[in-house]
PDB file of C-alpha atoms and ligand atoms in Angstrom:
ATOM      1  CA  MET A 900     -16.810  -0.254  10.251  1.00  0.00           C
ATOM      2  CA  ALA A 901     -19.310   2.829  10.837  1.00  0.00           C
ATOM      3  CA  ALA A 902     -15.670   4.482  12.239  1.00  0.00           C
ATOM      4  CA  SER A 903     -16.744   8.181  11.559  1.00  0.00           C
ATOM      5  CA  ALA A 904     -17.841   8.729  15.052  1.00  0.00           C
ATOM      6  CA  LEU A 905     -14.905   6.875  16.437  1.00  0.00           C
ATOM      7  CA  ASP A 906     -12.520   8.629  19.099  1.00  0.00           C
ATOM      8  CA  PRO A 907      -9.094   8.600  17.618  1.00  0.00           C
ATOM      9  CA  ASP A 908      -7.922   7.591  21.138  1.00  0.00           C
ATOM     10  CA  GLU A 909      -9.692   4.340  20.926  1.00  0.00           C
ATOM     11  CA  CYS A 910      -7.455   3.313  17.764  1.00  0.00           C
ATOM     12  CA  LEU A 911      -5.382   0.574  18.778  1.00  0.00           C
ATOM     13  CA  SER A 912      -3.682  -0.063  15.474  1.00  0.00           C
ATOM     14  CA  PRO A 913      -1.120   2.459  13.682  1.00  0.00           C
ATOM     15  CA  HIS A 914      -2.239   4.584  10.986  1.00  0.00           C
ATOM     16  CA  TRP A 915      -0.379   5.284   7.716  1.00  0.00           C
ATOM     17  CA  GLU A 916       1.038   8.993   7.122  1.00  0.00           C
ATOM     18  CA  ILE A 917       0.015  10.809   4.141  1.00  0.00           C
ATOM     19  CA  ARG A 918       2.264   9.880   1.440  1.00  0.00           C
ATOM     20  CA  GLN A 919       5.278  11.916   0.428  1.00  0.00           C
ATOM     21  CA  LYS A 920       5.419  13.621  -2.466  1.00  0.00           C
ATOM     22  CA  ASP A 921       8.825  11.578  -3.780  1.00  0.00           C
ATOM     23  CA  HIS A 922       7.248   8.246  -2.173  1.00  0.00           C
ATOM     24  CA  VAL A 923       8.125   5.353  -4.165  1.00  0.00           C
ATOM     25  CA  LYS A 924       5.300   3.656  -5.978  1.00  0.00           C
ATOM     26  CA  LEU A 925       4.747  -0.145  -5.103  1.00  0.00           C
ATOM     27  CA  VAL A 926       3.045  -2.471  -7.854  1.00  0.00           C
ATOM     28  CA  TRP A 927      -0.574  -3.549  -6.838  1.00  0.00           C
ATOM     29  CA  HIS A 928      -2.159  -6.397  -8.569  1.00  0.00           C
ATOM     30  CA  LYS A 929      -4.872  -8.490  -8.191  1.00  0.00           C
ATOM     31  CA  PRO A 930      -4.890 -11.104  -5.347  1.00  0.00           C
ATOM     32  CA  PHE A 931      -2.758 -13.958  -5.988  1.00  0.00           C
ATOM     33  CA  GLU A 932      -5.041 -17.224  -6.388  1.00  0.00           C
ATOM     34  CA  GLY A 933      -4.514 -20.248  -4.315  1.00  0.00           C
ATOM     35  CA  VAL A 934      -2.235 -18.841  -1.605  1.00  0.00           C
ATOM     36  CA  GLY A 935      -1.569 -21.305   1.378  1.00  0.00           C
ATOM     37  CA  ARG A 936      -1.948 -19.981   5.002  1.00  0.00           C
ATOM     38  CA  VAL A 937      -1.237 -16.438   5.602  1.00  0.00           C
ATOM     39  CA  ARG A 938      -0.521 -15.293   8.916  1.00  0.00           C
ATOM     40  CA  ALA A 939      -1.208 -11.282   9.599  1.00  0.00           C
ATOM     41  CA  LEU A 940       2.545  -9.755  11.071  1.00  0.00           C
ATOM     42  CA  ALA A 941       0.895  -6.288  11.347  1.00  0.00           C
ATOM     43  CA  TRP A 942      -1.841  -4.265  10.092  1.00  0.00           C
ATOM     44  CA  THR A 943      -2.904  -0.678  10.117  1.00  0.00           C
ATOM     45  CA  CYS A 944      -6.204   0.846  11.850  1.00  0.00           C
ATOM     46  CA  ASP A 945      -9.602   0.013  10.176  1.00  0.00           C
ATOM     47  CA  CYS A 946     -10.876   3.464  10.727  1.00  0.00           C
ATOM     48  CA  ARG A 947      -9.431   4.614   7.652  1.00  0.00           C
ATOM     49  CA  ALA A 948     -11.020   3.519   4.279  1.00  0.00           C
ATOM     50  CA  VAL A 949      -7.721   2.071   3.287  1.00  0.00           C
ATOM     51  CA  VAL A 950      -6.356  -0.537   5.455  1.00  0.00           C
ATOM     52  CA  TYR A 951      -2.923  -2.373   4.839  1.00  0.00           C
ATOM     53  CA  GLU A 952      -2.038  -5.726   6.179  1.00  0.00           C
ATOM     54  CA  LEU A 953       1.377  -7.134   6.111  1.00  0.00           C
ATOM     55  CA  LEU A 954       1.073 -11.014   5.736  1.00  0.00           C
ATOM     56  CA  GLN A 955       3.280 -13.841   5.784  1.00  0.00           C
ATOM     57  CA  SER A 956       3.016 -16.936   3.754  1.00  0.00           C
ATOM     58  CA  GLY A 957       5.811 -19.351   4.129  1.00  0.00           C
ATOM     59  CA  GLY A 958       9.343 -17.699   4.096  1.00  0.00           C
ATOM     60  CA  GLN A 959       7.916 -14.571   2.328  1.00  0.00           C
ATOM     61  CA  ALA A 960       5.780 -11.899   3.212  1.00  0.00           C
ATOM     62  CA  PHE A 961       3.665  -9.483   1.110  1.00  0.00           C
ATOM     63  CA  ILE A 962       1.441  -6.338   1.834  1.00  0.00           C
ATOM     64  CA  ARG A 963      -2.596  -6.632   1.165  1.00  0.00           C
ATOM     65  CA  LYS A 964      -4.458  -3.361   0.637  1.00  0.00           C
ATOM     66  CA  THR A 965      -8.229  -3.375   1.247  1.00  0.00           C
ATOM     67  CA  THR A 966      -9.945  -0.357   0.050  1.00  0.00           C
ATOM     68  CA  GLN A 967     -13.259  -0.285   2.004  1.00  0.00           C
ATOM     69  CA  ALA A 968     -16.244   0.172  -0.211  1.00  0.00           C
ATOM     70  CA  GLU A 969     -19.843  -1.004  -0.799  1.00  0.00           C
ATOM     71  CA  PRO A 970     -20.789  -3.409  -1.593  1.00  0.00           C
ATOM     72  CA  THR A 971     -17.414  -4.830  -2.114  1.00  0.00           C
ATOM     73  CA  PRO A 972     -14.283  -4.062  -0.797  1.00  0.00           C
ATOM     74  CA  GLU A 973     -11.238  -3.736  -3.305  1.00  0.00           C
ATOM     75  CA  VAL A 974      -8.408  -5.837  -2.423  1.00  0.00           C
ATOM     76  CA  GLU A 975      -4.813  -5.659  -3.989  1.00  0.00           C
ATOM     77  CA  GLU A 976      -1.681  -7.425  -2.968  1.00  0.00           C
ATOM     78  CA  SER A 977       2.003  -6.095  -3.464  1.00  0.00           C
ATOM     79  CA  HIS A 978       4.904  -8.370  -4.746  1.00  0.00           C
ATOM     80  CA  ARG A 979       6.226 -10.776  -1.989  1.00  0.00           C
ATOM     81  CA  TRP A 980       9.648 -10.499  -0.524  1.00  0.00           C
ATOM     82  CA  PRO A 981      11.295 -12.053   1.796  1.00  0.00           C
ATOM     83  CA  ILE A 982      10.289 -11.313   5.510  1.00  0.00           C
ATOM     84  CA  GLU A 983      12.775  -9.008   6.452  1.00  0.00           C
ATOM     85  CA  GLU A 984      12.903  -6.873   3.134  1.00  0.00           C
ATOM     86  CA  ALA A 985       8.708  -6.927   3.337  1.00  0.00           C
ATOM     87  CA  ARG A 986       9.276  -5.434   6.989  1.00  0.00           C
ATOM     88  CA  ARG A 987      11.230  -2.357   5.601  1.00  0.00           C
ATOM     89  CA  VAL A 988       8.672  -1.891   2.781  1.00  0.00           C
ATOM     90  CA  TRP A 989       6.036  -2.150   5.427  1.00  0.00           C
ATOM     91  CA  HIS A 990       7.614   0.820   7.480  1.00  0.00           C
ATOM     92  CA  ALA A 991       8.283   3.025   4.453  1.00  0.00           C
ATOM     93  CA  LEU A 992       4.834   2.395   3.543  1.00  0.00           C
ATOM     94  CA  LEU A 993       3.328   3.295   6.853  1.00  0.00           C
ATOM     95  CA  LEU A 994       5.735   6.671   6.864  1.00  0.00           C
ATOM     96  CA  GLY A 995       4.579   7.632   3.303  1.00  0.00           C
ATOM     97  CA  GLU A 996       7.813   6.943   1.657  1.00  0.00           C
ATOM     98  CA  MET A 997       6.331   4.094  -0.375  1.00  0.00           C
ATOM     99  CA  ARG A 998       2.839   3.409  -1.447  1.00  0.00           C
TER     100      ARG A 998
HETATM  101 ZN1   ZN B1145      -7.540   4.582  13.803  1.00  0.00          ZN
END
């Protein structure tokens, strides 16, 4: 993750936009213990210090926010939503409309 020298053209995953001034604030909480299997539906590029992942667990999905830091990254999670709604939140988050 020594990404400072990374050529932006080499990034394969999307980057989030700077949050908009009137963005909707999402609630972030400590990761929920005892999750079953989760499947990554989408994720943002890890060349940024903050990486978001859209994760599916059963019939629901949520967003995991990882702030890369030494020695341990900080991990937070959003609420869980039905998958369709989670996808809408995901796109709004990438566009900076929610954060
Ligand atoms: Zn990147």
